[in-house]
C-alpha positions as YAML, in Angstrom:
chain: A
units: angstrom
residues:
- id: 1
  name: MET
  ca: [-43.22, 15.38, 30.79]
- id: 2
  name: VAL
  ca: [-43.46, 14.99, 34.56]
- id: 3
  name: ARG
  ca: [-46.16, 13.28, 35.94]
- id: 4
  name: VAL
  ca: [-46.23, 12.17, 40.02]
- id: 5
  name: THR
  ca: [-48.24, 9.51, 41.53]
- id: 6
  name: CYS
  ca: [-48.56, 9.74, 45.09]
- id: 7
  name: PHE
  ca: [-51.06, 7.41, 47.82]
- id: 8
  name: THR
  ca: [-50.55, 10.55, 50.57]
- id: 9
  name: PRO
  ca: [-49.49, 13.66, 50.03]
- id: 10
  name: LEU
  ca: [-45.66, 14.91, 50.93]
- id: 11
  name: GLY
  ca: [-45.76, 17.42, 53.61]
- id: 12
  name: ALA
  ca: [-43.17, 19.24, 55.87]
- id: 13
  name: ASP
  ca: [-41.77, 16.26, 57.62]
- id: 14
  name: ASP
  ca: [-41.16, 14.44, 54.69]
- id: 15
  name: ALA
  ca: [-39.45, 17.37, 52.79]
- id: 16
  name: ARG
  ca: [-37.39, 17.43, 56.30]
- id: 17
  name: PHE
  ca: [-36.21, 13.78, 56.03]
- id: 18
  name: LEU
  ca: [-35.74, 13.59, 52.40]
- id: 19
  name: GLN
  ca: [-33.50, 16.18, 52.32]
- id: 20
  name: THR
  ca: [-31.36, 15.02, 55.14]
- id: 21
  name: ILE
  ca: [-31.26, 11.16, 53.39]
- id: 22
  name: VAL
  ca: [-30.12, 12.87, 50.18]
- id: 23
  name: GLY
  ca: [-27.44, 14.81, 52.43]
- id: 24
  name: LEU
  ca: [-26.41, 11.53, 53.95]
- id: 25
  name: ALA
  ca: [-26.21, 9.80, 50.54]
- id: 26
  name: GLY
  ca: [-23.50, 12.25, 49.21]
- id: 27
  name: SER
  ca: [-21.57, 11.13, 51.74]
- id: 28
  name: SER
  ca: [-22.05, 7.60, 51.40]
- id: 29
  name: ARG
  ca: [-21.55, 7.58, 47.35]
- id: 30
  name: GLN
  ca: [-21.93, 3.64, 47.18]
- id: 31
  name: LEU
  ca: [-23.58, 2.93, 44.02]
- id: 32
  name: ILE
  ca: [-25.89, -0.41, 43.31]
- id: 33
  name: ASP
  ca: [-26.63, -1.14, 39.15]
- id: 34
  name: LEU
  ca: [-30.08, -1.00, 39.15]
- id: 35
  name: ALA
  ca: [-30.28, -3.67, 35.70]
- id: 36
  name: HIS
  ca: [-27.73, -6.48, 38.17]
- id: 37
  name: PRO
  ca: [-28.18, -5.82, 41.37]
- id: 38
  name: GLN
  ca: [-25.86, -8.01, 43.39]
- id: 39
  name: SER
  ca: [-26.27, -8.31, 47.29]
- id: 40
  name: ASP
  ca: [-29.90, -9.35, 48.42]
- id: 41
  name: ILE
  ca: [-30.23, -6.22, 50.16]
- id: 42
  name: ALA
  ca: [-29.48, -4.30, 46.81]
- id: 43
  name: LYS
  ca: [-32.00, -6.47, 44.57]
- id: 44
  name: SER
  ca: [-34.78, -5.39, 48.03]
- id: 45
  name: LEU
  ca: [-33.86, -2.08, 47.60]
- id: 46
  name: LYS
  ca: [-34.19, -2.35, 43.37]
- id: 47
  name: ALA
  ca: [-37.55, -3.39, 44.23]
- id: 48
  name: GLN
  ca: [-38.57, -0.97, 46.33]
- id: 49
  name: LEU
  ca: [-37.92, 1.41, 43.90]
- id: 50
  name: GLN
  ca: [-39.29, -0.06, 40.78]
- id: 51
  name: PRO
  ca: [-37.34, 1.18, 38.19]
- id: 52
  name: LYS
  ca: [-38.88, 0.81, 34.73]
- id: 53
  name: ASP
  ca: [-38.21, 1.48, 30.86]
- id: 54
  name: ASP
  ca: [-34.93, 3.39, 30.68]
- id: 55
  name: ALA
  ca: [-34.36, 3.36, 34.29]
- id: 56
  name: LEU
  ca: [-33.57, -0.14, 34.36]
- id: 57
  name: ASN
  ca: [-30.06, 0.99, 33.02]
- id: 58
  name: THR
  ca: [-28.94, 3.65, 35.86]
- id: 59
  name: LYS
  ca: [-27.45, 3.74, 38.95]
- id: 60
  name: SER
  ca: [-28.73, 4.16, 42.58]
- id: 61
  name: ILE
  ca: [-26.76, 5.53, 45.97]
- id: 62
  name: THR
  ca: [-27.31, 3.72, 48.67]
- id: 63
  name: LEU
  ca: [-27.16, 4.18, 52.66]
- id: 64
  name: ALA
  ca: [-26.58, 2.09, 55.53]
- id: 65
  name: THR
  ca: [-27.37, 3.90, 58.49]
- id: 66
  name: THR
  ca: [-29.74, 4.33, 61.35]
- id: 67
  name: ILE
  ca: [-33.34, 5.78, 62.22]
- id: 68
  name: HIS
  ca: [-31.19, 7.53, 65.18]
- id: 69
  name: GLU
  ca: [-29.32, 9.21, 62.66]
- id: 70
  name: ILE
  ca: [-32.00, 10.13, 60.20]
- id: 71
  name: LEU
  ca: [-33.60, 11.42, 63.42]
- id: 72
  name: ARG
  ca: [-30.20, 13.39, 64.52]
- id: 73
  name: GLU
  ca: [-29.30, 14.99, 61.27]
- id: 74
  name: ALA
  ca: [-32.75, 16.04, 60.68]
- id: 75
  name: GLY
  ca: [-32.06, 18.46, 63.99]
- id: 76
  name: TYR
  ca: [-34.38, 16.05, 66.13]
- id: 77
  name: ARG
  ca: [-33.58, 16.07, 70.02]
- id: 78
  name: SER
  ca: [-36.56, 13.37, 70.95]
- id: 79
  name: PHE
  ca: [-35.49, 9.78, 69.73]
- id: 80
  name: SER
  ca: [-38.72, 8.54, 71.53]
- id: 81
  name: SER
  ca: [-40.51, 5.76, 69.55]
- id: 82
  name: SER
  ca: [-43.10, 8.47, 68.26]
- id: 83
  name: SER
  ca: [-40.09, 10.20, 66.66]
- id: 84
  name: ARG
  ca: [-39.41, 6.48, 65.08]
- id: 85
  name: ALA
  ca: [-42.62, 6.35, 64.28]
- id: 86
  name: ASP
  ca: [-42.67, 9.84, 62.41]
- id: 87
  name: LEU
  ca: [-39.98, 8.50, 60.41]
- id: 88
  name: VAL
  ca: [-41.02, 4.94, 59.60]
- id: 89
  name: GLU
  ca: [-44.36, 6.61, 58.38]
- id: 90
  name: SER
  ca: [-42.59, 8.74, 56.41]
- id: 91
  name: LEU
  ca: [-40.65, 6.45, 54.90]
- id: 92
  name: VAL
  ca: [-44.03, 4.46, 53.29]
- id: 93
  name: ARG
  ca: [-45.12, 8.26, 52.50]
- id: 94
  name: LEU
  ca: [-41.90, 8.53, 50.32]
- id: 95
  name: SER
  ca: [-41.48, 5.24, 48.54]
- id: 96
  name: GLY
  ca: [-45.12, 5.07, 47.43]
- id: 97
  name: THR
  ca: [-43.97, 8.62, 45.27]
- id: 98
  name: THR
  ca: [-43.73, 7.33, 42.09]
- id: 99
  name: PHE
  ca: [-42.04, 9.86, 39.27]
- id: 100
  name: HIS
  ca: [-42.61, 9.37, 35.79]
- id: 101
  name: PHE
  ca: [-40.13, 11.19, 33.11]
- id: 102
  name: THR
  ca: [-40.04, 11.50, 29.28]
- id: 103
  name: GLU
  ca: [-36.92, 12.83, 28.33]
- id: 104
  name: GLY
  ca: [-36.83, 12.94, 24.56]
- id: 105
  name: LYS
  ca: [-36.78, 9.51, 23.53]
- id: 106
  name: TRP
  ca: [-35.91, 8.47, 26.69]
- id: 107
  name: SER
  ca: [-38.85, 7.49, 29.05]
- id: 108
  name: TYR
  ca: [-37.97, 6.61, 32.97]
- id: 109
  name: SER
  ca: [-40.76, 5.63, 36.32]
- id: 110
  name: PHE
  ca: [-39.30, 5.39, 39.89]
- id: 111
  name: ARG
  ca: [-40.35, 5.84, 43.22]
- id: 112
  name: LEU
  ca: [-38.36, 8.28, 45.13]
- id: 113
  name: LEU
  ca: [-36.66, 6.05, 47.30]
- id: 114
  name: GLY
  ca: [-36.41, 2.40, 48.33]
- id: 115
  name: TYR
  ca: [-35.70, 1.14, 51.94]
- id: 116
  name: VAL
  ca: [-35.32, -1.95, 53.93]
- id: 117
  name: VAL
  ca: [-35.68, -1.38, 58.05]
- id: 118
  name: ASN
  ca: [-35.29, -3.39, 61.10]
- id: 119
  name: LYS
  ca: [-37.48, -2.30, 63.24]
- id: 120
  name: GLU
  ca: [-35.92, -4.01, 66.54]
- id: 121
  name: THR
  ca: [-31.96, -2.85, 65.98]
- id: 122
  name: GLY
  ca: [-33.11, 0.52, 63.95]
- id: 123
  name: GLU
  ca: [-31.25, -0.75, 61.33]
- id: 124
  name: LEU
  ca: [-32.02, 0.99, 57.75]
- id: 125
  name: HIS
  ca: [-31.04, 0.58, 54.44]
- id: 126
  name: LEU
  ca: [-31.97, 3.29, 51.65]
- id: 127
  name: ALA
  ca: [-31.97, 3.91, 47.90]
- id: 128
  name: ILE
  ca: [-32.83, 6.78, 46.31]
- id: 129
  name: ASP
  ca: [-34.18, 7.23, 43.01]
- id: 130
  name: PRO
  ca: [-31.62, 7.36, 39.93]
- id: 131
  name: TRP
  ca: [-32.29, 11.47, 38.97]
- id: 132
  name: LEU
  ca: [-31.53, 12.33, 43.05]
- id: 133
  name: THR
  ca: [-28.38, 10.07, 42.67]
- id: 134
  name: ASP
  ca: [-27.45, 12.37, 39.54]
- id: 135
  name: ALA
  ca: [-27.59, 15.32, 41.44]
- id: 136
  name: VAL
  ca: [-25.79, 14.32, 44.17]
- id: 137
  name: LEU
  ca: [-22.76, 13.09, 41.39]
- id: 138
  name: GLY
  ca: [-22.98, 16.13, 40.13]
- id: 139
  name: ASP
  ca: [-24.15, 14.96, 36.83]
- id: 140
  name: ARG
  ca: [-27.93, 16.65, 37.29]
- id: 141
  name: GLN
  ca: [-28.83, 20.26, 38.42]
- id: 142
  name: TYR
  ca: [-29.60, 20.30, 41.67]
- id: 143
  name: ALA
  ca: [-30.43, 23.28, 44.50]
- id: 144
  name: HIS
  ca: [-27.63, 23.72, 47.36]
- id: 145
  name: ILE
  ca: [-29.64, 23.41, 50.59]
- id: 146
  name: ASP
  ca: [-27.89, 23.96, 54.12]
- id: 147
  name: MET
  ca: [-28.82, 21.78, 56.80]
- id: 148
  name: ARG
  ca: [-28.67, 23.43, 59.35]
- id: 149
  name: GLU
  ca: [-31.13, 25.35, 57.82]
- id: 150
  name: VAL
  ca: [-32.99, 22.22, 57.51]
- id: 151
  name: ARG
  ca: [-32.47, 21.18, 61.83]
- id: 152
  name: ALA
  ca: [-33.56, 24.37, 62.51]
- id: 153
  name: ASP
  ca: [-37.12, 24.82, 64.49]
- id: 154
  name: LEU
  ca: [-38.99, 25.58, 61.88]
- id: 155
  name: SER
  ca: [-43.08, 25.64, 61.52]
- id: 156
  name: SER
  ca: [-44.37, 23.29, 58.76]
- id: 157
  name: PRO
  ca: [-45.12, 26.78, 56.33]
- id: 158
  name: ALA
  ca: [-41.54, 28.12, 56.73]
- id: 159
  name: ARG
  ca: [-40.23, 24.40, 56.15]
- id: 160
  name: ILE
  ca: [-42.41, 24.10, 52.68]
- id: 161
  name: LEU
  ca: [-41.09, 27.53, 51.81]
- id: 162
  name: HIS
  ca: [-37.95, 27.16, 53.04]
- id: 163
  name: GLN
  ca: [-37.67, 23.89, 50.50]
- id: 164
  name: TYR
  ca: [-39.38, 26.12, 47.48]
- id: 165
  name: LEU
  ca: [-37.02, 28.76, 47.67]
- id: 166
  name: CYS
  ca: [-33.74, 26.90, 47.65]
- id: 167
  name: THR
  ca: [-34.98, 26.15, 44.51]
- id: 168
  name: VAL
  ca: [-35.18, 29.35, 42.85]
- id: 169
  name: VAL
  ca: [-32.72, 31.63, 45.11]
- id: 170
  name: ASN
  ca: [-28.71, 30.92, 44.57]
- id: 171
  name: PRO
  ca: [-26.69, 31.00, 47.91]
- id: 172
  name: GLY
  ca: [-24.86, 34.03, 47.75]
- id: 173
  name: GLY
  ca: [-26.18, 35.12, 44.09]
- id: 174
  name: LYS
  ca: [-28.40, 37.71, 43.18]
- id: 175
  name: PRO
  ca: [-31.40, 38.74, 44.79]
- id: 176
  name: TRP
  ca: [-34.89, 37.43, 44.17]
- id: 177
  name: THR
  ca: [-38.31, 39.20, 43.52]
- id: 178
  name: ILE
  ca: [-40.98, 37.35, 43.93]
- id: 179
  name: LEU
  ca: [-44.85, 37.81, 44.56]
- id: 180
  name: THR
  ca: [-46.80, 37.82, 47.87]
- id: 181
  name: GLU
  ca: [-49.39, 35.30, 46.11]
- id: 182
  name: THR
  ca: [-46.42, 33.02, 44.93]
- id: 183
  name: LEU
  ca: [-44.87, 32.41, 48.01]
- id: 184
  name: MET
  ca: [-48.26, 31.70, 49.55]
- id: 185
  name: ALA
  ca: [-49.23, 29.52, 46.64]
- id: 186
  name: ASN
  ca: [-46.28, 27.82, 46.69]
- id: 187
  name: ILE
  ca: [-46.98, 27.06, 51.00]
- id: 188
  name: TRP
  ca: [-51.03, 26.28, 50.61]
- id: 189
  name: SER
  ca: [-53.28, 25.03, 47.83]
- id: 190
  name: GLY
  ca: [-56.83, 25.54, 46.71]
- id: 191
  name: ALA
  ca: [-58.96, 28.49, 46.71]
- id: 192
  name: CYS
  ca: [-60.28, 29.61, 50.40]
- id: 193
  name: SER
  ca: [-62.17, 32.36, 52.06]
- id: 194
  name: ARG
  ca: [-60.98, 35.87, 52.41]
- id: 195
  name: SER
  ca: [-60.48, 36.04, 56.55]
- id: 196
  name: ALA
  ca: [-58.64, 32.56, 55.28]
- id: 197
  name: LEU
  ca: [-56.41, 34.34, 53.07]
- id: 198
  name: SER
  ca: [-56.02, 36.86, 56.29]
- id: 199
  name: MET
  ca: [-54.68, 34.13, 58.12]
- id: 200
  name: ARG
  ca: [-52.26, 32.60, 55.52]
- id: 201
  name: ARG
  ca: [-50.73, 36.07, 54.97]
- id: 202
  name: ILE
  ca: [-49.94, 36.43, 58.57]
- id: 203
  name: ALA
  ca: [-48.64, 32.69, 58.71]
- id: 204
  name: LEU
  ca: [-46.50, 34.08, 55.72]
- id: 205
  name: ARG
  ca: [-45.56, 36.78, 57.87]
- id: 206
  name: SER
  ca: [-44.50, 34.53, 60.89]
- id: 207
  name: ALA
  ca: [-42.48, 31.62, 58.17]
- id: 208
  name: ILE
  ca: [-40.30, 34.77, 56.94]
- id: 209
  name: ILE
  ca: [-39.39, 35.62, 59.94]
- id: 210
  name: GLU
  ca: [-38.72, 32.46, 61.11]
- id: 211
  name: LEU
  ca: [-36.02, 31.93, 57.55]
- id: 212
  name: GLU
  ca: [-34.78, 35.07, 58.65]
- id: 213
  name: GLU
  ca: [-33.40, 33.70, 62.35]
- id: 214
  name: THR
  ca: [-31.73, 31.74, 60.52]
- id: 215
  name: LYS
  ca: [-29.63, 34.19, 59.15]
- id: 216
  name: GLY
  ca: [-29.46, 32.64, 55.71]
- id: 217
  name: TRP
  ca: [-32.12, 34.59, 54.42]
- id: 218
  name: THR
  ca: [-33.53, 38.16, 54.01]
- id: 219
  name: PHE
  ca: [-36.16, 39.35, 53.14]
- id: 220
  name: THR
  ca: [-37.14, 43.32, 51.92]
- id: 221
  name: LEU
  ca: [-41.36, 44.18, 51.70]
- id: 222
  name: GLN
  ca: [-41.31, 45.48, 48.29]
- id: 223
  name: GLY
  ca: [-45.03, 46.48, 47.82]
- id: 224
  name: ASP
  ca: [-47.13, 43.39, 47.11]
- id: 225
  name: SER
  ca: [-43.82, 41.16, 46.66]
- id: 226
  name: PHE
  ca: [-40.62, 39.90, 48.48]
- id: 227
  name: SER
  ca: [-37.19, 41.16, 47.60]
- id: 228
  name: ILE
  ca: [-35.45, 38.07, 48.65]
- id: 229
  name: SER
  ca: [-31.99, 36.71, 48.43]
- id: 230
  name: ARG
  ca: [-29.20, 34.00, 50.47]
- id: 231
  name: SER
  ca: [-26.33, 34.68, 52.39]
- id: 232
  name: LYS
  ca: [-23.48, 32.78, 50.68]
- id: 233
  name: LYS
  ca: [-22.77, 28.84, 51.24]
- id: 234
  name: GLY
  ca: [-21.71, 27.93, 54.89]
- id: 235
  name: TYR
  ca: [-22.72, 31.68, 56.52]
- id: 236
  name: ASP
  ca: [-21.06, 32.40, 59.79]
- id: 237
  name: LEU
  ca: [-23.73, 31.49, 62.14]
- id: 238
  name: ASN
  ca: [-22.56, 33.89, 64.97]
- id: 239
  name: PRO
  ca: [-21.01, 37.37, 63.30]
- id: 240
  name: ASP
  ca: [-18.96, 39.75, 64.91]
- id: 241
  name: PRO
  ca: [-21.83, 42.74, 65.97]
- id: 242
  name: ALA
  ca: [-19.09, 44.96, 64.44]
- id: 243
  name: THR
  ca: [-19.64, 43.48, 60.89]
- id: 244
  name: LYS
  ca: [-23.02, 42.15, 61.22]
- id: 245
  name: GLY
  ca: [-25.05, 42.45, 57.39]
- id: 246
  name: GLN
  ca: [-21.56, 42.50, 55.70]
- id: 247
  name: TYR
  ca: [-22.24, 38.82, 55.25]
- id: 248
  name: LEU
  ca: [-25.67, 38.73, 53.70]
- id: 249
  name: LEU
  ca: [-26.08, 39.94, 50.28]
- id: 250
  name: VAL
  ca: [-28.84, 42.53, 50.39]
...
């Protein structure tokens, strides 16, 4: 059983920053033992993660970075005070999201991430939750997300759709057929009027075009569904016109 609590719903920008942080954490591989944190930074990060129950006996990957690096790796072209504020506000929302898991006889509770930031220097220390840590280390099931697509200039609907599809469709794997209604339900929640539904359909089509333009995705309309496939990992962003389409599995 999984239960999630948060004070503020997470949005497309939060997903973008989290994906970037996890990507950078994969290169870091610096672990802290949540049962026995040693340094003052490690103790502060543990306090932010708030591990409880069996999560106290797990580990977390930590990352020493900067606000500038996170923005750059996320694909931001501006490093203005506004962009920096957007990142800090997102960290507040992400660190305020708590997961509660029950897995057999085990019970875990922890926040999505912990952080310590120096707003004057931009220095940033991060710790990702134990389950994300397991995924990064290859000890838990994970989804492949191409950071080139994360850095693309996507609208919020396209970014949310992208995150959902990355959990469903494997790179270079078989196409998945997904109802249009299901795609929309993973972008927008709640019932809506007929006119609003029409606008959602238009926005979905626009989001699909955005994802196709990354060259990593192919969508084929089939009645009320789309057949969706992903390019293989590390696909060529600029294929030879003579072989265009050969790198796509459709």
